[in-house]
Coordinates of C-alpha atoms and ligand atoms in Angstrom, one line a residue:
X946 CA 21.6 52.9 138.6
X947 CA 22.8 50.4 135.4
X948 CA 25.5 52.3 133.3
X949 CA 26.2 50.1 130.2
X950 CA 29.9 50.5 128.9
X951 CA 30.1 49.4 125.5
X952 CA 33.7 49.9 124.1
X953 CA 36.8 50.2 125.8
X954 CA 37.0 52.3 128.9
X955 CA 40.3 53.1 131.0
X956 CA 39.9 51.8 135.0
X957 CA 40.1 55.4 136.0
X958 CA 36.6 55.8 134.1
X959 CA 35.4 52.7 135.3
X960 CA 36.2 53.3 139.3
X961 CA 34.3 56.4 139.3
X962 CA 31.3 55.0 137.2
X963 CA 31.4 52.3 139.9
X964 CA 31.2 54.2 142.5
X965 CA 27.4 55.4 141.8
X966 CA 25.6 52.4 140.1
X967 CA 26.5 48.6 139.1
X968 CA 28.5 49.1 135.2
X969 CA 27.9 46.5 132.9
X970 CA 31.2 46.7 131.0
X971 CA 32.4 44.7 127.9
X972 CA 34.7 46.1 125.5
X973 CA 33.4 44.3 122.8
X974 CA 29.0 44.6 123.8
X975 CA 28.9 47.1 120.9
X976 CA 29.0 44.0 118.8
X977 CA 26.9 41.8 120.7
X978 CA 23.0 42.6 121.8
X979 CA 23.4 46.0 122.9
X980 CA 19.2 46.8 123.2
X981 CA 18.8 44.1 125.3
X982 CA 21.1 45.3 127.8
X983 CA 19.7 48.8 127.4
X984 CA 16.1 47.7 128.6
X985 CA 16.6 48.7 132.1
X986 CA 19.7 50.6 131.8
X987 CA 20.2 54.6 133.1
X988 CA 23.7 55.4 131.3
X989 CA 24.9 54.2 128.2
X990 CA 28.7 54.7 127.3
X991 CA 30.3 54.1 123.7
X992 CA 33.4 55.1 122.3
X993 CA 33.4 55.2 118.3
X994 CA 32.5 52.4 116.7
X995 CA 29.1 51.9 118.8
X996 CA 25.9 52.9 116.2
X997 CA 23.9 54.5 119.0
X998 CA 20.5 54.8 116.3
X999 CA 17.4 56.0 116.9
X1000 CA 16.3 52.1 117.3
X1001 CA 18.9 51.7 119.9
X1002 CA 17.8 54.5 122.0
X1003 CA 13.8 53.6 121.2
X1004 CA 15.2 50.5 123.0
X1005 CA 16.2 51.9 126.1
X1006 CA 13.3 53.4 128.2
X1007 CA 14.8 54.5 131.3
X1008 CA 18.2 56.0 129.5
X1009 CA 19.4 59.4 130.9
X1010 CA 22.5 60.2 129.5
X1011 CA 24.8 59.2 126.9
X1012 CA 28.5 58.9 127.4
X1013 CA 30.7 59.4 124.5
X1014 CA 34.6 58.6 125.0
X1015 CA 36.1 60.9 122.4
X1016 CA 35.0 63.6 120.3
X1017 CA 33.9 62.9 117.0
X1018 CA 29.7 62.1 117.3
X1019 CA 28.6 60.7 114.2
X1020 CA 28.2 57.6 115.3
X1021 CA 25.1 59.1 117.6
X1022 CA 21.5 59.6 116.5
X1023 CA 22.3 63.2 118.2
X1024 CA 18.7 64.4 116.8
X1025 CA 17.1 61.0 118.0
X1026 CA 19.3 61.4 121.7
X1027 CA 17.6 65.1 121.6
X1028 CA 13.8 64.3 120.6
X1029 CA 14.2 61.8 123.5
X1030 CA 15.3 64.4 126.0
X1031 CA 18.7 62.6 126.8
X1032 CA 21.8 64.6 127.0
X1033 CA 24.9 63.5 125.1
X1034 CA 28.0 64.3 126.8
X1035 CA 31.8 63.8 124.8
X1036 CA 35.3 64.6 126.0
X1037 CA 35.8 67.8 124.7
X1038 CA 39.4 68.5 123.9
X1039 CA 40.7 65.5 126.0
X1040 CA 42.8 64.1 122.9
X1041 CA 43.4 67.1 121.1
X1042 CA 46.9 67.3 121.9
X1043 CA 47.7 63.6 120.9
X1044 CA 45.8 64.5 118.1
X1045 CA 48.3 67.1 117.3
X1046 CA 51.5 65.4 118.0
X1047 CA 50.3 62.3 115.7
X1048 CA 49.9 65.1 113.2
X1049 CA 53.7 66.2 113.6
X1050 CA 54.9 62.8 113.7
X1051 CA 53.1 62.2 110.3
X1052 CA 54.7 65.4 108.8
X1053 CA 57.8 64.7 110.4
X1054 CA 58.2 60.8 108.8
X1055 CA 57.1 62.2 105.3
X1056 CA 60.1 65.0 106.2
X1057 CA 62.4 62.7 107.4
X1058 CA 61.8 59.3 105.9
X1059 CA 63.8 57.8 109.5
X1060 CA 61.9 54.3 109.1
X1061 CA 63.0 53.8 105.5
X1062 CA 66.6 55.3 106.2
X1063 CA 67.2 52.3 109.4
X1064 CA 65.9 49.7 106.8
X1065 CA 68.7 50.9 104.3
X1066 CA 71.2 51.1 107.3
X1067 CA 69.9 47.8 108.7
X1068 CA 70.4 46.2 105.1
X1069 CA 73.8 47.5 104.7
X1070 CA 73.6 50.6 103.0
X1071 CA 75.1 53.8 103.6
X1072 CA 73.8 56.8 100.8
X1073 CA 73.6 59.7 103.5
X1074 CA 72.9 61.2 99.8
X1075 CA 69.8 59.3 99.1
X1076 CA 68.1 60.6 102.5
X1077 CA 68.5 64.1 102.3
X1078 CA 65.1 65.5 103.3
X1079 CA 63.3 68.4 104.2
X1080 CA 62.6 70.6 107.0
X1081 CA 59.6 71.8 108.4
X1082 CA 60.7 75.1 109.0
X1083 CA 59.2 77.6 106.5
X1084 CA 56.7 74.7 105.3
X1085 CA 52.8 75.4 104.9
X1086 CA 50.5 73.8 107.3
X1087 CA 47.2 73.8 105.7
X1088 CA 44.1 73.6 108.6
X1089 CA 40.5 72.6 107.4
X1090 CA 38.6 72.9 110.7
X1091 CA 40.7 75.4 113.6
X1092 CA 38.9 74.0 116.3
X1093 CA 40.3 72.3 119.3
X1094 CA 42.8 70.0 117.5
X1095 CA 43.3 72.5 114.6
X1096 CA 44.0 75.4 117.0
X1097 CA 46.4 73.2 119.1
X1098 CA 48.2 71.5 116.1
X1099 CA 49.2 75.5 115.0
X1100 CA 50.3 76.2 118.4
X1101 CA 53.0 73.6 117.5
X1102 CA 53.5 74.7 114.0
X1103 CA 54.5 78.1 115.1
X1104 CA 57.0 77.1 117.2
X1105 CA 58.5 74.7 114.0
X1106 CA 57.9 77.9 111.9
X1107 CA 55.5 77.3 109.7
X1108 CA 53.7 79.2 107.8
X1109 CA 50.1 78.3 108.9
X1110 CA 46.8 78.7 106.8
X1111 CA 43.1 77.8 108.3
X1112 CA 40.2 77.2 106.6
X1113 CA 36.9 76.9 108.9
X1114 CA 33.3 78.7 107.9
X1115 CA 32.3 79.0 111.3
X1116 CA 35.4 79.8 113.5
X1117 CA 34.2 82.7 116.0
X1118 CA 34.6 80.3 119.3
X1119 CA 38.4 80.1 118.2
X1120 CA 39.6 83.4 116.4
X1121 CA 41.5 84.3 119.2
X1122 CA 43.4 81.0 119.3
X1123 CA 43.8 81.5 115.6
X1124 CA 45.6 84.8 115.9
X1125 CA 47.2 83.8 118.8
X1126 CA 48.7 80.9 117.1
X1127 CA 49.6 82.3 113.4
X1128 CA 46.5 81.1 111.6
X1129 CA 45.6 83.1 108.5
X1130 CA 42.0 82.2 107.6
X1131 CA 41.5 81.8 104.6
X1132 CA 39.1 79.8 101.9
X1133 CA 39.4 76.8 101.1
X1134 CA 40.7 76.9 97.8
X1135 CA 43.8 79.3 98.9
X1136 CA 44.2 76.2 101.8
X1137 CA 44.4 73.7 99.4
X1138 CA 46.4 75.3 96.9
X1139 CA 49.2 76.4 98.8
X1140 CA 49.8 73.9 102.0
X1141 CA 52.7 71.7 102.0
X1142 CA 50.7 69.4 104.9
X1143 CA 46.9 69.8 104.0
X1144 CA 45.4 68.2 107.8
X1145 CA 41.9 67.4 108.5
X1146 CA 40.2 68.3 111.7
X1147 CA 36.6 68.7 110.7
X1148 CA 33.7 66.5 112.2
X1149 CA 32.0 64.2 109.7
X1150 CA 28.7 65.6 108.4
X1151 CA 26.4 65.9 105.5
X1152 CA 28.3 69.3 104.8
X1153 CA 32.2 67.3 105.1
X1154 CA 31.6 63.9 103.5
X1155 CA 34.0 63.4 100.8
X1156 CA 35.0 67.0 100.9
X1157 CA 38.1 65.8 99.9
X1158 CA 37.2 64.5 96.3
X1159 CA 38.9 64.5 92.9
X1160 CA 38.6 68.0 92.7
X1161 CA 39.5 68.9 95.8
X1162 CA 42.9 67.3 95.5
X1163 CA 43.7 68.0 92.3
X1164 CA 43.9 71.7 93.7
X1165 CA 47.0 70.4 95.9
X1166 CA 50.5 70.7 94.9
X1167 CA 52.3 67.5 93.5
X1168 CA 54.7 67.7 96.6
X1169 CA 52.1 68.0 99.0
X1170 CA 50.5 65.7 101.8
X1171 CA 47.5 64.9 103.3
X1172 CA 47.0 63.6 106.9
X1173 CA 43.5 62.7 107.9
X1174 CA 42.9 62.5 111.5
X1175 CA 39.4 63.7 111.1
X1176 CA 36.8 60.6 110.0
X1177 CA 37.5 58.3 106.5
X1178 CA 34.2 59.5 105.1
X1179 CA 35.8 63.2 105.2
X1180 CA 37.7 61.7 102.1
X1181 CA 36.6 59.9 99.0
X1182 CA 39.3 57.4 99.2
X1183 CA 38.4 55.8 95.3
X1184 CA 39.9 59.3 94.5
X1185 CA 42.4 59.9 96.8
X1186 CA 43.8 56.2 95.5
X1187 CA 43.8 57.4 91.9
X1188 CA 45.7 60.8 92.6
X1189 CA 48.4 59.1 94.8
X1190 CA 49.0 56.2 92.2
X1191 CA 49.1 58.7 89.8
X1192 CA 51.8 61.0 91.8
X1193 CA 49.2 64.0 91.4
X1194 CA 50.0 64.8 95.2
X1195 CA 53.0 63.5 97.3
X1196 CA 51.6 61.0 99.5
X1197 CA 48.9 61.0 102.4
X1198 CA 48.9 59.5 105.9
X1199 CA 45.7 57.9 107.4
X1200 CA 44.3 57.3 110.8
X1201 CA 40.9 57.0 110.1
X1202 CA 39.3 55.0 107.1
X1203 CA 35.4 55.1 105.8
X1204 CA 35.3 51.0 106.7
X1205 CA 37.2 50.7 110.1
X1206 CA 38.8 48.1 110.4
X1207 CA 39.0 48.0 106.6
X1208 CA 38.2 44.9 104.0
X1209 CA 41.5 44.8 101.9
X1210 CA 42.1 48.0 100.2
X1211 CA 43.8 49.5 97.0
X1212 CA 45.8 51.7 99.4
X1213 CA 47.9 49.2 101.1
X1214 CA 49.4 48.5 98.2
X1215 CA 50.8 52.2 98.0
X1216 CA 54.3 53.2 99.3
X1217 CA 53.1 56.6 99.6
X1218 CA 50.4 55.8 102.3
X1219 CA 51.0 55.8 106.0
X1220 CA 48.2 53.7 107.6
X1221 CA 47.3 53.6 111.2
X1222 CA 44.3 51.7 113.0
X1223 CA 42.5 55.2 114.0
X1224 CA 45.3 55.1 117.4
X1225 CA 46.0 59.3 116.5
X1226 CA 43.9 59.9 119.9
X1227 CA 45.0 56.7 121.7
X1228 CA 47.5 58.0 124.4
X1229 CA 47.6 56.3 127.7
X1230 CA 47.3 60.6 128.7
X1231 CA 44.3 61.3 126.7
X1232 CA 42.5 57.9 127.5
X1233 CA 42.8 58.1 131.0
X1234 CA 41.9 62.6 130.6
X1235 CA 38.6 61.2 128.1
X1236 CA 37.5 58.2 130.6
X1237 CA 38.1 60.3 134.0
X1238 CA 36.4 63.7 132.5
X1239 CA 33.4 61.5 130.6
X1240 CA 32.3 59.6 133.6
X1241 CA 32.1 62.0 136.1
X1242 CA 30.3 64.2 133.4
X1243 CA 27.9 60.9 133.3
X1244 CA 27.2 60.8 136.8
X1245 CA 26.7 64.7 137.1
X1246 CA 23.5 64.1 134.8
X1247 CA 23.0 60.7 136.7
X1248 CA 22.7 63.2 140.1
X1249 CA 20.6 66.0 138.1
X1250 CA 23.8 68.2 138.4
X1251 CA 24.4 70.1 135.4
X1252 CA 27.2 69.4 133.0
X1253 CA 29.7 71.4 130.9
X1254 CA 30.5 68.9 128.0
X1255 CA 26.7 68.6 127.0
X1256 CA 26.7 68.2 123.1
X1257 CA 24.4 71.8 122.2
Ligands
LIG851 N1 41.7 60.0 115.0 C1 41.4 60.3 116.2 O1 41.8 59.6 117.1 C2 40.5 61.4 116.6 C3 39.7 62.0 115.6 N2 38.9 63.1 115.9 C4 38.1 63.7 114.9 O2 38.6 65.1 114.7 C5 37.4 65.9 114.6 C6 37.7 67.3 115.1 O3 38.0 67.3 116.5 P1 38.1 68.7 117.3 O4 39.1 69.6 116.7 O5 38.2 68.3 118.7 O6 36.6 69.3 117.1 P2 36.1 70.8 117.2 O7 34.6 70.7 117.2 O8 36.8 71.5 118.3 O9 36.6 71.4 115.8 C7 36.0 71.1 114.6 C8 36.1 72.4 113.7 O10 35.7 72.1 112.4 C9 34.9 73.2 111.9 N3 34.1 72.8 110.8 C10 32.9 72.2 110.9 N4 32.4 72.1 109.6 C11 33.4 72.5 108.8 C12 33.5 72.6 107.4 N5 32.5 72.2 106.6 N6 34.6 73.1 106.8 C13 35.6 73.5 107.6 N7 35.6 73.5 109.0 C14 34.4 73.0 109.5 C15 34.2 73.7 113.2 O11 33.8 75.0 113.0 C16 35.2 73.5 114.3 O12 36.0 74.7 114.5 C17 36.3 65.2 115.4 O13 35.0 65.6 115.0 C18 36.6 63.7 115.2 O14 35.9 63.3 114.1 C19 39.0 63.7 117.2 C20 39.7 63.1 118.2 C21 40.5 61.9 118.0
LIG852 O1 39.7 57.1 121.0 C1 39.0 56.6 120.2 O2 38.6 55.4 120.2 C2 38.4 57.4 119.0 C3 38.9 58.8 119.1 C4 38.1 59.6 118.2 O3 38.1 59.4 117.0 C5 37.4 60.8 118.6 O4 37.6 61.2 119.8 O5 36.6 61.3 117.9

């Protein structure tokens, strides 16, 4: 067996990869002639910045399964993978909880303001006046997507107590978590309208690109904030830039950008931005759960055994 590893794998993945077949790994191949090494190969693994086209999977002949380190699967021809026969397996739920906590630590630095407080302590200053803040407690958590990361973000919220709103048009797989958790579901509008934290948790589709647009935001509150954790194309980021330089919302914190990594951007230049090279998932915990749980999902389709974290 060849299993091509495209992007950056932890050695726990890699071991048990190993184990059945010879890995071509190189953390950086997604950039480099990837058909070519997918001539003969049986397994292809990618992480998120890999463009697995209908081209790229023409290319490869003998493939039988597709590996994808994380969640999010836009970068995959997934209708291409399907026509072709070859399963595409993902690490369902393996960063959620990062996810979630990168989430609190967002609302909790736009609460807190602890960075900009040291610098004033570290430059000499003292105003304990000048960083009075605001809690969480009592706060409204808007969700757009309650799915695994949505659902597990509330979890947390409740416990802060927060007032939690969901919006999600097709949540049956997670109602339950949704009550269980404090979620009221909601539209979108009523999300929007009345969340202190508006957060993102939505795949990136045809129905979700730039769902987040002028109008959108201009339903927000002037204090609020939105975190995106979800994808950059989720957000139309020409009009997310004019609304923040125009103070129409409080601020917005970013994991995930529409160019990753990005050319320079009108958004640096904003105080009200947090900015963050898409790490939100990238806990040694959740890399080591998404590389373990994805290859040994690989080789289960590699044996003919079946798998639970087949994309449907
Ligand atoms: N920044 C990072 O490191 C990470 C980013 N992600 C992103 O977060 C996304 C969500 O991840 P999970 O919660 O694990 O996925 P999930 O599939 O469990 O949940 C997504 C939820 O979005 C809902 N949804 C779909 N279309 C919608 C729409 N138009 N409006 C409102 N809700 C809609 C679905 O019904 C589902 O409940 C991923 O697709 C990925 O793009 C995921 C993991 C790490
Ligand atoms: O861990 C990564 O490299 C990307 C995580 C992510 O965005 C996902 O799981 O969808």
């Amino acid at each position: 067996m060849k299993i091509v590893v495209s992007e950056l794998i932890w050695e726990e993945g890699l071991q048990i990869l190993s184990e059945l077949g010879n890995v071509v790994y190189d953390a950086n191949l997604w950039k480099q002639d990837l058909a070519r090494e997918l001539v003969d190969a049986d397994a292809l693994v990618v992480r998120n910045q890999t463009r697995v086209t209908r081209e790229l999977i023409q290319a490869a002949p003998r493939l039988k399964v597709i590996g994808r380190l994380g969640v999010g699967l836009d970068n995959i021809d997934l209708a291409a993978a399907r026509e072709a026969g070859i399963p595409v397996v993902y690490a369902r739920n393996a960063n959620a909880i990062s996810v979630a906590e990168y989430v609190f630590a967002a609302m909790l630095t736009f609460a807190r303001r602890l960075e900009e407080a040291t610098a004033h302590v570290k430059g000499g200053g003292w105003n304990r006046r000048l960083y009075t803040r605001m809690e969480l407690y009592g706060k409204t958590l808007g969700l757009i997507g309650t799915g695994e990361i949505g659902t597990r973000l509330a979890y947390r919220a409740q416990a802060f107590g927060m007032k939690i709103l969901g919006y999600d048009p097709f949540v049956p797989p997670y109602e339950v978590a949704c009550t269980e958790f404090g979620v009221q579901l909601t539209d979108l509008k009523t999300v929007l309208s009345q969340a202190d934290f508006v957060s993102l948790h939505v795949p990136l589709n045809n129905a979700t690109r730039n769902l987040i647009n002028r109008e959108t935001l201009s339903l927000m509150k002037p204090s609020a904030y939105l975190i995106n954790t979800a994808r950059g194309g989720v957000v139309n980021e020409e009009d997310l830039y004019n609304v923040l330089r125009e103070g129409k919302i409080g601020g917005a914190a970013l994991d995930v950008l529409a160019q990753e990594p990005p050319q320079d951007s009108p958004l640096f230049k904003l105080d009200n931005v947090i900015l963050t090279p898409h790490i939100a998932g990238l806990t040694e915990e959740a890399q080591v759960k998404t590389s373990v749980l994805v290859a040994q999902e690989v080789v289960k389709i590699l044996r003919g055994e079946p798998s639970s974290c087949v994309v449907r």
